[in-house]
Short mmCIF file of N, CA, C and O and ligand atoms in Angstrom, two decimals:
data_model
loop_
_atom_site.label_atom_id
_atom_site.label_comp_id
_atom_site.label_asym_id
_atom_site.label_seq_id
_atom_site.Cartn_x
_atom_site.Cartn_y
_atom_site.Cartn_z
N MET T 1 0.83 -1.52 -0.06
CA MET T 1 -0.06 -0.10 -0.20
C MET T 1 0.88 1.15 0.02
O MET T 1 1.65 1.89 0.98
N LYS T 2 0.60 2.35 -1.16
CA LYS T 2 0.98 3.29 -1.35
C LYS T 2 0.95 4.61 0.01
O LYS T 2 0.08 4.38 0.23
N SER T 3 1.59 5.24 0.29
CA SER T 3 1.30 6.43 1.55
C SER T 3 0.99 7.58 0.31
O SER T 3 1.15 7.35 -0.48
N THR T 4 0.20 8.17 1.36
CA THR T 4 -0.80 9.30 0.66
C THR T 4 0.12 10.24 0.10
O THR T 4 0.04 11.41 -1.20
N ARG T 5 1.63 10.54 0.59
CA ARG T 5 2.71 11.36 0.37
C ARG T 5 2.99 10.65 -1.01
O ARG T 5 3.29 11.60 -1.66
N LYS T 6 3.47 9.18 -1.43
CA LYS T 6 3.84 8.85 -2.37
C LYS T 6 2.72 9.07 -3.52
O LYS T 6 2.99 9.32 -4.46
N GLY T 7 1.44 8.68 -3.14
CA GLY T 7 0.46 8.94 -4.15
C GLY T 7 0.52 10.62 -4.69
O GLY T 7 0.43 10.67 -6.03
N LEU T 8 0.41 11.59 -3.70
CA LEU T 8 0.51 13.10 -4.40
C LEU T 8 2.17 12.70 -5.51
O LEU T 8 2.09 13.67 -6.16
N ARG T 9 3.17 12.27 -5.06
CA ARG T 9 4.15 12.84 -5.47
C ARG T 9 4.31 11.91 -7.02
O ARG T 9 4.74 12.36 -8.25
N ASP T 10 3.19 10.54 -7.14
CA ASP T 10 3.16 9.93 -8.12
C ASP T 10 2.10 10.25 -8.83
O ASP T 10 1.90 9.55 -10.12
N ASP T 11 1.59 11.21 -8.92
CA ASP T 11 0.28 11.96 -9.45
C ASP T 11 -1.24 11.12 -9.58
O ASP T 11 -1.82 11.10 -9.99
N ASP T 12 -1.04 9.78 -8.60
CA ASP T 12 -2.29 9.07 -8.23
C ASP T 12 -3.18 9.92 -7.36
O ASP T 12 -4.26 9.67 -7.54
N LEU T 13 -2.60 10.70 -6.49
CA LEU T 13 -3.53 11.63 -5.94
C LEU T 13 -3.30 13.47 -6.16
O LEU T 13 -2.35 13.75 -6.73
N PHE T 14 -4.37 14.06 -5.86
CA PHE T 14 -3.92 15.30 -5.86
C PHE T 14 -4.88 16.27 -4.83
O PHE T 14 -5.89 15.79 -4.37
N LYS T 15 -4.58 17.49 -4.54
CA LYS T 15 -5.51 18.14 -3.80
C LYS T 15 -6.46 19.21 -4.43
O LYS T 15 -5.50 19.82 -5.07
N ASP T 16 -7.41 19.12 -4.10
CA ASP T 16 -8.68 20.19 -4.18
C ASP T 16 -8.36 21.44 -3.82
O ASP T 16 -7.26 21.57 -3.11
N THR T 17 -8.90 22.31 -4.03
CA THR T 17 -9.00 23.63 -3.37
C THR T 17 -8.99 23.89 -2.00
O THR T 17 -8.61 25.06 -1.95
N TYR T 18 -10.05 22.86 -1.73
CA TYR T 18 -10.36 23.25 -0.59
C TYR T 18 -9.52 22.03 0.43
O TYR T 18 -9.06 21.76 1.94
N GLY T 19 -7.92 21.30 -0.36
CA GLY T 19 -7.48 20.91 0.31
C GLY T 19 -7.74 19.56 0.56
O GLY T 19 -6.92 18.54 1.42
N ARG T 20 -8.30 19.20 -0.06
CA ARG T 20 -8.93 17.58 0.34
C ARG T 20 -8.12 16.97 -0.95
O ARG T 20 -7.71 17.09 -1.85
N LEU T 21 -7.71 15.61 -0.19
CA LEU T 21 -6.99 14.39 -1.20
C LEU T 21 -8.12 13.77 -1.91
O LEU T 21 -9.20 13.18 -1.83
N LYS T 22 -8.05 13.89 -3.18
CA LYS T 22 -8.85 13.54 -4.39
C LYS T 22 -7.98 12.29 -5.36
O LYS T 22 -6.83 12.42 -5.43
N CYS T 23 -8.97 11.20 -5.60
CA CYS T 23 -8.26 10.45 -6.55
C CYS T 23 -8.12 10.72 -8.14
O CYS T 23 -9.16 11.52 -8.53
N ALA T 24 -6.63 10.38 -8.60
CA ALA T 24 -6.59 11.64 -9.83
C ALA T 24 -6.95 11.02 -10.95
O ALA T 24 -8.27 11.77 -12.06
N ASP T 25 -7.60 9.55 -10.61
CA ASP T 25 -8.39 8.97 -11.67
C ASP T 25 -10.00 9.06 -11.65
O ASP T 25 -10.64 9.37 -13.12
N CYS T 26 -10.96 8.89 -10.33
CA CYS T 26 -11.98 9.07 -10.45
C CYS T 26 -12.26 10.21 -9.95
O CYS T 26 -13.56 10.90 -9.92
N GLU T 27 -11.23 11.40 -9.37
CA GLU T 27 -11.53 12.42 -9.08
C GLU T 27 -12.82 12.66 -7.75
O GLU T 27 -13.86 13.07 -7.22
N LYS T 28 -12.66 11.78 -7.08
CA LYS T 28 -13.58 11.67 -5.89
C LYS T 28 -12.97 11.97 -4.35
O LYS T 28 -11.14 11.48 -4.27
N VAL T 29 -13.25 12.48 -3.57
CA VAL T 29 -12.72 12.82 -2.52
C VAL T 29 -12.41 11.50 -1.61
O VAL T 29 -13.51 10.82 -1.57
N LEU T 30 -11.20 11.14 -1.11
CA LEU T 30 -11.01 9.98 -0.26
C LEU T 30 -11.80 9.92 0.89
O LEU T 30 -12.03 10.68 1.57
N LYS T 31 -11.92 8.61 1.23
CA LYS T 31 -12.54 8.42 2.96
C LYS T 31 -11.70 8.06 3.54
O LYS T 31 -10.24 7.70 3.57
N THR T 32 -11.56 8.92 4.66
CA THR T 32 -10.66 8.38 6.30
C THR T 32 -11.45 7.51 6.79
O THR T 32 -12.30 7.37 7.41
N THR T 33 -10.78 6.33 7.32
CA THR T 33 -10.70 5.51 8.11
C THR T 33 -9.68 5.70 9.43
O THR T 33 -8.66 5.37 9.30
N THR T 34 -10.02 5.80 10.69
CA THR T 34 -9.22 5.99 11.67
C THR T 34 -9.37 4.84 12.84
O THR T 34 -10.28 4.49 12.74
N ASP T 35 -8.15 4.08 12.49
CA ASP T 35 -7.70 2.70 13.27
C ASP T 35 -6.78 3.24 14.77
O ASP T 35 -5.83 3.25 14.20
N PRO T 36 -7.23 3.16 15.67
CA PRO T 36 -6.79 3.65 16.59
C PRO T 36 -5.69 2.40 17.10
O PRO T 36 -4.45 3.00 17.88
N ASP T 37 -5.65 1.62 16.33
CA ASP T 37 -4.43 0.52 16.55
C ASP T 37 -3.31 0.74 15.63
O ASP T 37 -2.10 0.34 15.78
N GLU T 38 -3.38 1.11 15.12
CA GLU T 38 -2.63 1.64 13.79
C GLU T 38 -2.07 2.80 13.87
O GLU T 38 -2.33 3.46 14.70
N LEU T 39 -0.83 3.41 13.15
CA LEU T 39 -0.20 4.24 13.34
C LEU T 39 -0.42 5.37 12.15
O LEU T 39 0.02 6.26 11.66
N PHE T 40 -1.83 5.21 11.22
CA PHE T 40 -1.69 5.59 10.30
C PHE T 40 -3.16 5.74 9.75
O PHE T 40 -4.25 4.77 10.66
N ASP T 41 -3.92 6.34 9.19
CA ASP T 41 -5.16 6.31 9.06
C ASP T 41 -5.23 5.84 7.60
O ASP T 41 -4.55 5.84 6.78
N LEU T 42 -6.04 4.82 7.05
CA LEU T 42 -6.53 4.36 5.55
C LEU T 42 -7.43 5.29 4.93
O LEU T 42 -8.64 6.01 5.60
N ARG T 43 -7.03 5.56 3.83
CA ARG T 43 -7.81 6.62 3.07
C ARG T 43 -7.82 5.64 1.85
O ARG T 43 -7.23 4.84 1.17
N THR T 44 -9.16 5.83 1.54
CA THR T 44 -9.71 4.99 0.25
C THR T 44 -10.87 5.68 -0.60
O THR T 44 -11.60 6.14 -0.28
N CYS T 45 -10.49 5.35 -1.48
CA CYS T 45 -11.06 6.28 -3.06
C CYS T 45 -12.44 5.25 -2.71
O CYS T 45 -12.22 4.03 -3.15
N PRO T 46 -13.65 6.13 -3.06
CA PRO T 46 -14.71 5.30 -2.88
C PRO T 46 -15.24 4.32 -4.34
O PRO T 46 -16.15 4.03 -4.49
N GLU T 47 -14.60 4.95 -5.72
CA GLU T 47 -14.66 5.10 -6.61
C GLU T 47 -13.75 3.47 -7.03
O GLU T 47 -14.37 2.23 -7.26
N CYS T 48 -12.81 3.48 -6.97
CA CYS T 48 -11.77 1.99 -7.31
C CYS T 48 -11.93 1.53 -6.51
O CYS T 48 -10.58 0.63 -6.67
N GLY T 49 -11.73 2.18 -5.07
CA GLY T 49 -11.37 1.07 -3.61
C GLY T 49 -9.91 1.15 -3.42
O GLY T 49 -9.65 0.50 -2.52
N THR T 50 -8.94 1.89 -4.26
CA THR T 50 -7.74 2.26 -3.85
C THR T 50 -7.39 2.80 -2.73
O THR T 50 -7.62 3.83 -2.19
N GLN T 51 -6.24 1.74 -1.85
CA GLN T 51 -6.36 2.65 -0.51
C GLN T 51 -5.17 2.76 -0.07
O GLN T 51 -3.79 2.95 -0.61
N TYR T 52 -4.90 4.10 0.15
CA TYR T 52 -3.27 4.64 1.02
C TYR T 52 -3.33 4.82 2.37
O TYR T 52 -4.43 5.07 2.91
N LYS T 53 -2.03 4.86 2.82
CA LYS T 53 -1.82 5.18 4.37
C LYS T 53 -1.65 6.51 4.27
O LYS T 53 -0.76 7.21 3.90
N ASP T 54 -1.86 7.31 5.27
CA ASP T 54 -1.86 8.52 5.68
C ASP T 54 -1.29 8.63 6.81
O ASP T 54 -1.72 8.53 8.34
N LEU T 55 0.38 8.34 7.53
CA LEU T 55 0.89 8.45 8.67
C LEU T 55 0.63 9.53 9.52
O LEU T 55 0.73 11.21 8.73
N ARG T 56 -0.06 9.46 10.40
CA ARG T 56 -0.52 10.32 11.85
C ARG T 56 1.14 11.67 11.75
O ARG T 56 2.06 11.01 12.44
ZN1 ZN N 1 -10.38 6.19 -7.63
#
């Protein structure tokens, strides 16, 4: 799984004018899942299901 930072660098993700992370292919805002047992938030594209980890 890629990190959001790598996704942004690889142009898989971009930030919209509101600073929200969006999937470059689907132009959908990523959903955020917070697991208190993990060191990162899970970011999921609701369209294609690609997941990224967002280090806190
Ligand atoms: Zn997508």
